[in-house]
Amino acid sequence: MKVLICSDSHKRLDIFQKVIDRELPEVVIFAGDHSTDALDMSYVYSGIKFFIVRGNTDYFDRDTSDELVIELEKEKILLVHGHLFGVKSYMSELEKEAESDGVSMCIFGHTHIPYYKEKNKIKYINPGAMQNGKHDPDRCRCRRGDGHWRCRRICRHTGPPPDPPHRAQTFPRGRKSFDRL
């Protein structure tokens, strides 16, 4: 199964469409901010399964949830935008929620900074902001095989993102993937 993880498209449907055409995913997981962009793409790409949550800029989207717990390939995943858990300042609230939901993976957005951390057997993934690059926007591509997820961050940044104190692990310079997630 090929999965595209993205967030924060901020009305850049042109970029969103290019990414889907390039990645050819079977599933798109969209972690909010301009949820209507993902909804629009779900109509254009009706053969692709979309999981969508709304973010802090989705004021008028009353139909999309703030939080989803989904199951892909027998893996339980928490999908949120992150603003309701204060992820720009700390991760503890999101970690508590992920643990209480009994998930093995938590996907979030909001910070616009690619991020990965594993804590208590839960993988925390933020793909960064799709709006961050016209030619190579931030996103994360995952494949499931051999009973494990293999994820690769695809990001326009040439160096590592800023590392605020609460960020336990970001994608290190030169390393673009985490095998056996």
Coordinates of C-alpha atoms in Angstrom, one line a residue:
M1 CA 0.0 0.0 0.0
K2 CA 1.4 3.4 -1.0
V3 CA 0.3 6.3 1.3
L4 CA 0.8 10.0 0.9
I5 CA 0.9 12.0 4.1
C6 CA 0.5 15.8 3.8
S7 CA -0.9 18.8 5.5
D8 CA -1.1 22.6 5.3
S9 CA -1.8 23.1 1.6
H10 CA -3.2 26.6 2.1
K11 CA -5.2 26.8 -1.1
R12 CA -2.3 25.5 -3.3
L13 CA -4.4 23.1 -5.3
D14 CA -1.8 23.2 -8.1
I15 CA 0.9 21.9 -5.8
F16 CA -1.5 19.3 -4.3
Q17 CA -2.4 18.0 -7.7
K18 CA 1.2 17.8 -8.9
V19 CA 2.1 15.8 -5.7
I20 CA -0.7 13.3 -6.2
D21 CA 0.2 12.9 -9.9
R22 CA 3.9 12.4 -9.0
E23 CA 3.4 10.0 -6.0
L24 CA 0.3 8.0 -7.3
P25 CA -0.8 7.0 -3.8
E26 CA -3.5 4.5 -3.0
V27 CA -4.3 6.5 0.2
V28 CA -3.9 10.2 1.1
I29 CA -3.8 11.2 4.7
F30 CA -4.3 15.0 5.1
A31 CA -3.6 16.5 8.5
G32 CA -5.5 19.7 8.1
D33 CA -5.3 23.4 7.2
H34 CA -7.4 23.9 4.2
S35 CA -9.3 20.7 4.5
T36 CA -11.4 21.8 1.5
D37 CA -8.3 21.4 -0.6
A38 CA -8.2 17.7 0.3
L39 CA -11.9 17.4 -0.2
D40 CA -11.6 18.9 -3.7
M41 CA -8.8 16.5 -4.5
S42 CA -10.9 13.6 -3.3
Y43 CA -13.5 14.5 -6.0
V44 CA -10.8 14.8 -8.7
Y45 CA -9.1 11.6 -7.6
S46 CA -12.1 9.5 -6.7
G47 CA -10.1 6.2 -7.0
I48 CA -7.9 7.3 -4.1
K49 CA -9.0 6.9 -0.4
F50 CA -8.7 10.1 1.5
F51 CA -8.6 10.6 5.3
I52 CA -9.0 14.3 6.2
V53 CA -9.1 16.3 9.4
R54 CA -9.6 20.1 9.7
G55 CA -7.1 22.5 11.0
N56 CA -7.0 25.9 12.7
T57 CA -7.7 27.7 9.4
D58 CA -10.8 25.6 8.5
Y59 CA -13.3 27.9 10.1
F60 CA -16.2 27.1 7.8
D61 CA -15.7 23.4 7.4
R62 CA -18.4 22.0 9.7
D63 CA -18.4 18.5 8.1
T64 CA -14.8 17.4 8.7
S65 CA -13.7 16.1 12.1
D66 CA -10.9 17.6 14.2
E67 CA -9.6 14.1 14.9
L68 CA -9.8 10.6 13.4
V69 CA -8.5 7.2 14.4
I70 CA -8.1 5.1 11.3
E71 CA -6.9 1.6 10.6
L72 CA -4.6 0.9 7.7
E73 CA -3.1 -2.6 7.1
K74 CA -4.1 -3.5 10.7
E75 CA -2.2 -0.4 12.0
K76 CA -4.2 2.0 14.2
I77 CA -3.4 5.7 13.4
L78 CA -4.4 8.9 15.1
L79 CA -4.8 11.8 12.6
V80 CA -5.1 15.4 13.9
H81 CA -3.9 18.8 12.9
G82 CA -2.2 19.5 16.2
H83 CA -3.4 23.0 17.0
L84 CA -5.8 21.7 19.7
F85 CA -2.9 19.9 21.4
G86 CA -0.4 22.8 21.4
V87 CA 2.2 21.1 19.2
K88 CA 4.0 24.3 18.4
S89 CA 5.0 24.5 22.1
Y90 CA 5.0 21.0 23.5
M91 CA 4.1 17.4 22.5
S92 CA 2.9 16.1 25.9
E93 CA -0.8 16.6 25.2
L94 CA -0.7 14.9 21.8
E95 CA 1.4 12.1 23.3
K96 CA -1.2 11.5 26.0
E97 CA -4.0 11.4 23.4
A98 CA -2.1 9.0 21.2
E99 CA -1.4 6.7 24.2
S100 CA -5.0 6.8 25.4
D101 CA -6.3 6.0 21.9
G102 CA -3.9 3.0 21.7
V103 CA -2.4 3.9 18.4
S104 CA 0.9 2.9 16.9
M105 CA 1.2 6.0 14.7
C106 CA 0.2 9.6 15.1
I107 CA 0.1 12.0 12.2
F108 CA -0.2 15.8 12.7
G109 CA 0.6 19.1 11.0
H110 CA 0.3 22.7 12.1
T111 CA 4.0 23.5 12.7
H112 CA 5.0 23.5 9.0
I113 CA 8.2 21.7 10.1
P114 CA 8.8 18.0 9.1
Y115 CA 9.2 16.0 12.3
Y116 CA 9.6 12.4 13.4
K117 CA 9.9 10.9 16.8
E118 CA 9.2 7.5 18.3
K119 CA 8.2 7.3 21.9
N120 CA 6.6 4.4 23.8
K121 CA 6.3 2.4 20.5
I122 CA 4.2 5.3 18.9
K123 CA 5.6 6.9 15.8
Y124 CA 4.9 10.7 15.6
I125 CA 5.0 12.1 12.0
N126 CA 4.5 15.6 10.8
P127 CA 5.1 15.8 7.0
G128 CA 5.7 19.6 7.0
A129 CA 3.7 22.0 4.9
M130 CA 2.7 21.2 1.4
Q131 CA 2.7 24.9 0.6
N132 CA 6.4 25.1 1.4
G133 CA 7.6 24.3 -2.1
K134 CA 6.4 24.9 -5.6
H135 CA 8.7 22.4 -7.2
D136 CA 9.2 19.9 -4.4
P137 CA 6.6 20.5 -1.6
D138 CA 6.9 18.9 1.8
R139 CA 5.2 15.6 2.2
C140 CA 5.8 12.1 3.4
R141 CA 5.5 8.9 1.4
C142 CA 4.9 5.6 3.2
R143 CA 4.7 2.0 2.0
R144 CA 3.6 -1.0 4.0
G145 CA 5.6 -4.2 3.4
D146 CA 7.0 -7.0 5.4
G147 CA 4.8 -6.1 8.3
H148 CA 6.4 -2.6 8.7
W149 CA 5.9 0.9 7.4
R150 CA 8.7 2.4 5.5
C151 CA 8.4 6.2 5.3
R152 CA 10.4 8.7 3.3
R153 CA 10.2 12.4 3.9
I154 CA 10.2 14.4 0.7
C155 CA 11.0 18.0 1.5
R156 CA 12.4 21.1 -0.2
H157 CA 14.6 22.0 2.8
T158 CA 18.3 21.7 2.1
G159 CA 19.3 21.5 5.8
P160 CA 17.5 20.4 8.9
P161 CA 14.6 22.4 10.2
P162 CA 15.0 24.6 13.3
D163 CA 15.1 22.4 16.4
P164 CA 13.0 23.9 19.2
P165 CA 13.7 22.4 22.7
H166 CA 10.5 20.3 22.6
R167 CA 11.5 18.6 19.3
A168 CA 13.1 15.3 20.3
Q169 CA 14.0 14.3 16.8
T170 CA 13.7 15.9 13.5
F171 CA 14.8 14.4 10.2
P172 CA 18.6 14.8 10.4
R173 CA 20.6 16.5 7.7
G174 CA 21.1 14.1 4.8
R175 CA 18.7 11.5 6.2
K176 CA 15.5 11.3 4.3
S177 CA 13.9 8.1 5.5
F178 CA 13.3 6.0 8.5
D179 CA 13.1 2.3 7.6
R180 CA 11.1 -0.2 9.6
L181 CA 8.7 2.4 11.1

